[in-house]
Coordinates of C-alpha atoms in Angstrom, one line a residue:
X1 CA -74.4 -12.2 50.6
X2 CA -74.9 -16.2 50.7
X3 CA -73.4 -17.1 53.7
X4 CA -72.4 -20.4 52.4
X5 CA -70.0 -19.2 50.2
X6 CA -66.4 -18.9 51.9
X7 CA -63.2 -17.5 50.4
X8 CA -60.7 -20.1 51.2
X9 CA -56.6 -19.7 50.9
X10 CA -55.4 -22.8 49.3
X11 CA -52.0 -24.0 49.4
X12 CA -50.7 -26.9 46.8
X13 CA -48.1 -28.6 45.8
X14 CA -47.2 -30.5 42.1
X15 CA -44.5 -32.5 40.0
X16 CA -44.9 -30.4 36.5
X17 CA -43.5 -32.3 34.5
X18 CA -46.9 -33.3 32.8
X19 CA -48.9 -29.8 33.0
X20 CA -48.5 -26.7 30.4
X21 CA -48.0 -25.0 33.4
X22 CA -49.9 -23.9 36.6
X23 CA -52.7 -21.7 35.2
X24 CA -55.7 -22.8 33.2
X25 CA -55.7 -23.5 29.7
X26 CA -58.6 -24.1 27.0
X27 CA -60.4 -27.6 27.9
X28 CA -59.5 -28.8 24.1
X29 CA -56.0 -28.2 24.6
X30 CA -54.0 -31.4 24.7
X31 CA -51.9 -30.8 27.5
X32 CA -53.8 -28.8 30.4
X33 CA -52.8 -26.8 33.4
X34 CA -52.7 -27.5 37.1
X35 CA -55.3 -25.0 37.8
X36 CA -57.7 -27.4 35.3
X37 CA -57.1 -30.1 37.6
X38 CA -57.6 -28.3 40.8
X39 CA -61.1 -26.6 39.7
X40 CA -62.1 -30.3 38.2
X41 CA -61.8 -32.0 42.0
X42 CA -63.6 -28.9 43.2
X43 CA -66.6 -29.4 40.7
X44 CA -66.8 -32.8 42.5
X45 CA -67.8 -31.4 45.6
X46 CA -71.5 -30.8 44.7
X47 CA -71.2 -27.0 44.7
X48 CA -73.5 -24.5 43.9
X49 CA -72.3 -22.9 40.3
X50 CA -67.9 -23.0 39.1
X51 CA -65.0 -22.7 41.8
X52 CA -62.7 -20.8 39.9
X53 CA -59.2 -20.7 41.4
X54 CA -56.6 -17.6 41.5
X55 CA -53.4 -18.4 41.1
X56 CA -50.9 -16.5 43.1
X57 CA -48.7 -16.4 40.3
X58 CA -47.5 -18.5 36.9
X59 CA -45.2 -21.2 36.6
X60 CA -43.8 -22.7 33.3
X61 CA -44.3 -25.9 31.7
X62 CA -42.1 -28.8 33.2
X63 CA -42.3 -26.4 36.5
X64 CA -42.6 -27.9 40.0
X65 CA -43.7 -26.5 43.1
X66 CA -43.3 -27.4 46.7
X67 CA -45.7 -24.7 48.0
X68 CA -47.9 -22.7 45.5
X69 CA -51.0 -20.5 46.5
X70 CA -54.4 -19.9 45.1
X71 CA -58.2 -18.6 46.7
X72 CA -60.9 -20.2 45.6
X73 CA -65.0 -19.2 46.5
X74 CA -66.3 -22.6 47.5
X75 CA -70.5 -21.9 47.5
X76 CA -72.8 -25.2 49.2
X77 CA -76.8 -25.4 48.5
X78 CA -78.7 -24.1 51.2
X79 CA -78.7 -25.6 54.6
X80 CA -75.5 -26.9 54.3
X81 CA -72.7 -25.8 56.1
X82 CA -69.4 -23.9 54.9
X83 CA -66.7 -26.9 54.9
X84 CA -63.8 -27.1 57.4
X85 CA -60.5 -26.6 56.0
X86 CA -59.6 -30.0 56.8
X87 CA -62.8 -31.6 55.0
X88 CA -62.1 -29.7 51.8
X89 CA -58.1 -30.6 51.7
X90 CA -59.2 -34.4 52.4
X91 CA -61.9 -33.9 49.5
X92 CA -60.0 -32.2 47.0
X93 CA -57.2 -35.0 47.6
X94 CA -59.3 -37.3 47.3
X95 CA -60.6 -36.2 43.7
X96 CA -56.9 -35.1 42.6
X97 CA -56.1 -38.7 42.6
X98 CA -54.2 -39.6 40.4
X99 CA -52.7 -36.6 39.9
X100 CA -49.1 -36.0 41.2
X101 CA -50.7 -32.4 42.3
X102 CA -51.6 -32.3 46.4
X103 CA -53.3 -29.6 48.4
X104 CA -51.3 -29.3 51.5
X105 CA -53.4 -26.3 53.4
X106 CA -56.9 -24.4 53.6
X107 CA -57.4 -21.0 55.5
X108 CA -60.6 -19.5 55.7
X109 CA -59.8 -16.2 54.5
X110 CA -62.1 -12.4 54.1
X111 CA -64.1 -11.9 50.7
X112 CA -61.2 -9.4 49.7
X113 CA -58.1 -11.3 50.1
X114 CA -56.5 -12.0 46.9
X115 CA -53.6 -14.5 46.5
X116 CA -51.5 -13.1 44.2
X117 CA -52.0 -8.7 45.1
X118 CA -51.7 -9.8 49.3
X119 CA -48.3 -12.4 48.4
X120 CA -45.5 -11.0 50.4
X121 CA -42.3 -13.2 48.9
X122 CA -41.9 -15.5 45.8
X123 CA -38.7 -17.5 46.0
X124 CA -37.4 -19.8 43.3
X125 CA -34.4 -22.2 43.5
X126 CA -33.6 -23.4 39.8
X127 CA -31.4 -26.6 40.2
X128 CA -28.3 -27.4 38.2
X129 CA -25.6 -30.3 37.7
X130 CA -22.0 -29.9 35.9
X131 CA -20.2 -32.8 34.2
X132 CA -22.6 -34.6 32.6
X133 CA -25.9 -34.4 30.1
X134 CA -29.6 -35.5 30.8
X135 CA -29.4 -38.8 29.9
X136 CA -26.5 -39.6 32.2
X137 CA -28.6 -38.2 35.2
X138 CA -30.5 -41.3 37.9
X139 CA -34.1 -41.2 35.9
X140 CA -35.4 -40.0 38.9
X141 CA -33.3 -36.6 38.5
X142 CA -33.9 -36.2 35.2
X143 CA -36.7 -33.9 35.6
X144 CA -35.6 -32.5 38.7
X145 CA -32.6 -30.4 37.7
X146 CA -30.8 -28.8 34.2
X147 CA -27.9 -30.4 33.4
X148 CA -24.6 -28.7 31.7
X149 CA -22.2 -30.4 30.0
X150 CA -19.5 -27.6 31.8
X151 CA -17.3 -29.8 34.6
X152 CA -17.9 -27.1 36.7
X153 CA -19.0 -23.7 37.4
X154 CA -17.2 -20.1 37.9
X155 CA -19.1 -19.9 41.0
X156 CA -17.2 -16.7 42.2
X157 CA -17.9 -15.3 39.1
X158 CA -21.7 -16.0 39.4
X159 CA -21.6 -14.7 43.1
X160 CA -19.9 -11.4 42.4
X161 CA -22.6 -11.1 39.0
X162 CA -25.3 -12.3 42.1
X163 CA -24.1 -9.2 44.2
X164 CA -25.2 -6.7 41.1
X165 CA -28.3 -8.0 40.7
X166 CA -29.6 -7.5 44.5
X167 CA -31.5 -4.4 45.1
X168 CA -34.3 -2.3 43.0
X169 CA -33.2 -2.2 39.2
X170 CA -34.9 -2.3 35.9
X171 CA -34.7 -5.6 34.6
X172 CA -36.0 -4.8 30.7
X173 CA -33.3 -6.5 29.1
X174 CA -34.6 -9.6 31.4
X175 CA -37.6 -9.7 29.5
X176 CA -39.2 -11.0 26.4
X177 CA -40.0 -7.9 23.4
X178 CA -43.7 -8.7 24.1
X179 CA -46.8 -6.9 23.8
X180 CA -48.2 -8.0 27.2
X181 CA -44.9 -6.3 28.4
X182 CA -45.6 -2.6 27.6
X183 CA -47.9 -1.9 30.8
X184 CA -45.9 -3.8 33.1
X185 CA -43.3 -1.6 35.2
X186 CA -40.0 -3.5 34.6
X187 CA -38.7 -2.0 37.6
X188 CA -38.2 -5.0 40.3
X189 CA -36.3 -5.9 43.9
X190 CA -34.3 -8.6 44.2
X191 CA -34.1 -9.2 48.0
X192 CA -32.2 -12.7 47.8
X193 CA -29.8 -14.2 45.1
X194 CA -27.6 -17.3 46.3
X195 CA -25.8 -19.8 44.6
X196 CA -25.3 -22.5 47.1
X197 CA -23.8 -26.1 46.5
X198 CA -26.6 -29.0 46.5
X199 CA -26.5 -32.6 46.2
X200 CA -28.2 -35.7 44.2
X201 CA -31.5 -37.3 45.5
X202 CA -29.4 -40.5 46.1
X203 CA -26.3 -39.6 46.8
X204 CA -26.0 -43.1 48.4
X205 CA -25.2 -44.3 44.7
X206 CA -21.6 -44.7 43.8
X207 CA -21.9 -43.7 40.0
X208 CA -23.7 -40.7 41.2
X209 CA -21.3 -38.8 43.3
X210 CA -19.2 -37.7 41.5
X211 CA -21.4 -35.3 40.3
X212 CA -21.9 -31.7 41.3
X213 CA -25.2 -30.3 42.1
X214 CA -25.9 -26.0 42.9
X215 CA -29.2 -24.6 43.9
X216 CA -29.6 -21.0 42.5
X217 CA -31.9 -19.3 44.7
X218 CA -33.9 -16.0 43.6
X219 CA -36.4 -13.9 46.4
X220 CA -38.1 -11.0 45.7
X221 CA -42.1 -9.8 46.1
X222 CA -42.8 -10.4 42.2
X223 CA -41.1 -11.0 39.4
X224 CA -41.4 -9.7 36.1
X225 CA -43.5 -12.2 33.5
X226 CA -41.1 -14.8 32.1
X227 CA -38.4 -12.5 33.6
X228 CA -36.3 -16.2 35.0
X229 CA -36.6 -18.2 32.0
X230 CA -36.3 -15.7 29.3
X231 CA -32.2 -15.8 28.7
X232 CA -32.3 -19.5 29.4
X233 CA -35.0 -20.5 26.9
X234 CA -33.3 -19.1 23.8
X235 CA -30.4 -22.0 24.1
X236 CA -33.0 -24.6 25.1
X237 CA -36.0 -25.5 23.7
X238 CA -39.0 -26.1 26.1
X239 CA -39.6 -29.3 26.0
X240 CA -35.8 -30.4 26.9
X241 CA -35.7 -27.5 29.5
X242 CA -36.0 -29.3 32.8
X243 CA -35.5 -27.7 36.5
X244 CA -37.6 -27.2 39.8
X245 CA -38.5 -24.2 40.8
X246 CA -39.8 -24.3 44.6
X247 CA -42.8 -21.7 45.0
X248 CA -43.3 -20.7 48.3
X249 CA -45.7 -18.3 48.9
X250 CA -45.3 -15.7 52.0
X251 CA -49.5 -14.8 52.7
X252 CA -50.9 -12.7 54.9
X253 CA -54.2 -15.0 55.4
X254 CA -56.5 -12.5 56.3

């Protein structure tokens, strides 16, 4: 084996609003994916053949992430040395700009880790107002939460309906009637589900706080595919379907 080429564990965050999503997507589609981006400021790097990045696991369009995870092979010419971790972070940042996407962490890892089989935990906290539509929101929430037009929410009715979804269950009827579907076990375990009272960006703002903010909070090893947003996306269409899902990625690094 080359022993300039090092598996690295990558960790990244991004403000989705502008990205089909977090994988990678055709080079002649309009819109591209995080993953696109992170492989192009790799590519800068001089490296010897493609860095491909593996994603630890999807998010949607209009999805943002405070930690995601990938590995990436990163191989030098000869005589040159493997990079640090904290020389590729600075040059992938570096060649991100302007991107709102930032690597935040790189861990030498062994040529058989794999982000997404050795994640431990996913959590995702969808964020929601009551009272008010989109377009009353501060601009700078706007992409940042969902807002219903309900003045408030049954939240004891959502904690008891919480309570029935902890545990191991099959979540078919979560799922979309899809063909990628019929392999996939639909058996999952939910090992967190909280619905917890939040609050504005700027709650500073008198016209803003009168408004409600709740941070629904879902933790489990994996997820089925599209298994959060399927319910949800057949009253909203995707491109007015805005929230922030927070990936954070339990590794074992080595």
């Amino acid at each position: 084996m080359n022993s300039n080429k090092v598996r690295y564990l990558i960790f990244f965050q991004y403000f989705g609003t502008k990205y089909s999503g977090v994988v990678e997507t055709p080079v002649t589609q309009s819109v591209l994916g995080v993953q696109n981006y992170l492989q192009m400021a790799a590519q800068k790097l001089r490296l010897v053949g493609n860095a491909k990045f593996t994603i630890s696991s999807r998010t949607d369009t209009g999805v943002h992430a405070i930690c995601n995870s990938a590995h990436v092979d990163i191989e030098r010419a000869v005589g040159k040395p493997p990079f640090s971790e904290t020389i590729l972070v600075d040059a992938l940042n570096h060649h991100l700009v302007p991107e709102p996407i930032s690597v935040l962490k790189a861990v030498r890892v062994c040529d058989n880790f794999h982000a997404r089989h050795n994640a431990l935990s996913r959590t995702y906290v969808y964020r929601v107002v009551t009272g008010c539509n989109r377009f009353d929101l501060p601009v700078f929430e706007r992409n940042l939460c969902w807002a219903a037009s309900v003045s408030s929410l049954s939240v004891t009715a959502m904690e008891e309906a919480a309570n029935l979804l902890l545990g191991t269950h099959d979540f078919s009827a979560f799922q979309s009637a899809s063909n990628e579907n019929i392999f996939r076990s639909p058996i999952k375990t939910l090992s967190q589900v909280d619905i917890k009272p939040s609050s504005s960006f700027w709650p500073h703002l008198l016209q803003y706080r009168d408004l409600q903010f709740w941070d629904l909070t879902f933790k489990s090893k994996s997820f089925l595919y599209k298994q959060h947003r399927n319910e949800m996306l057949q009253r909203n269409e995707r491109n007015t379907w805005t929230y922030l899902v927070m990936r954070l990625s339990c590794m074992k690094p080595a």
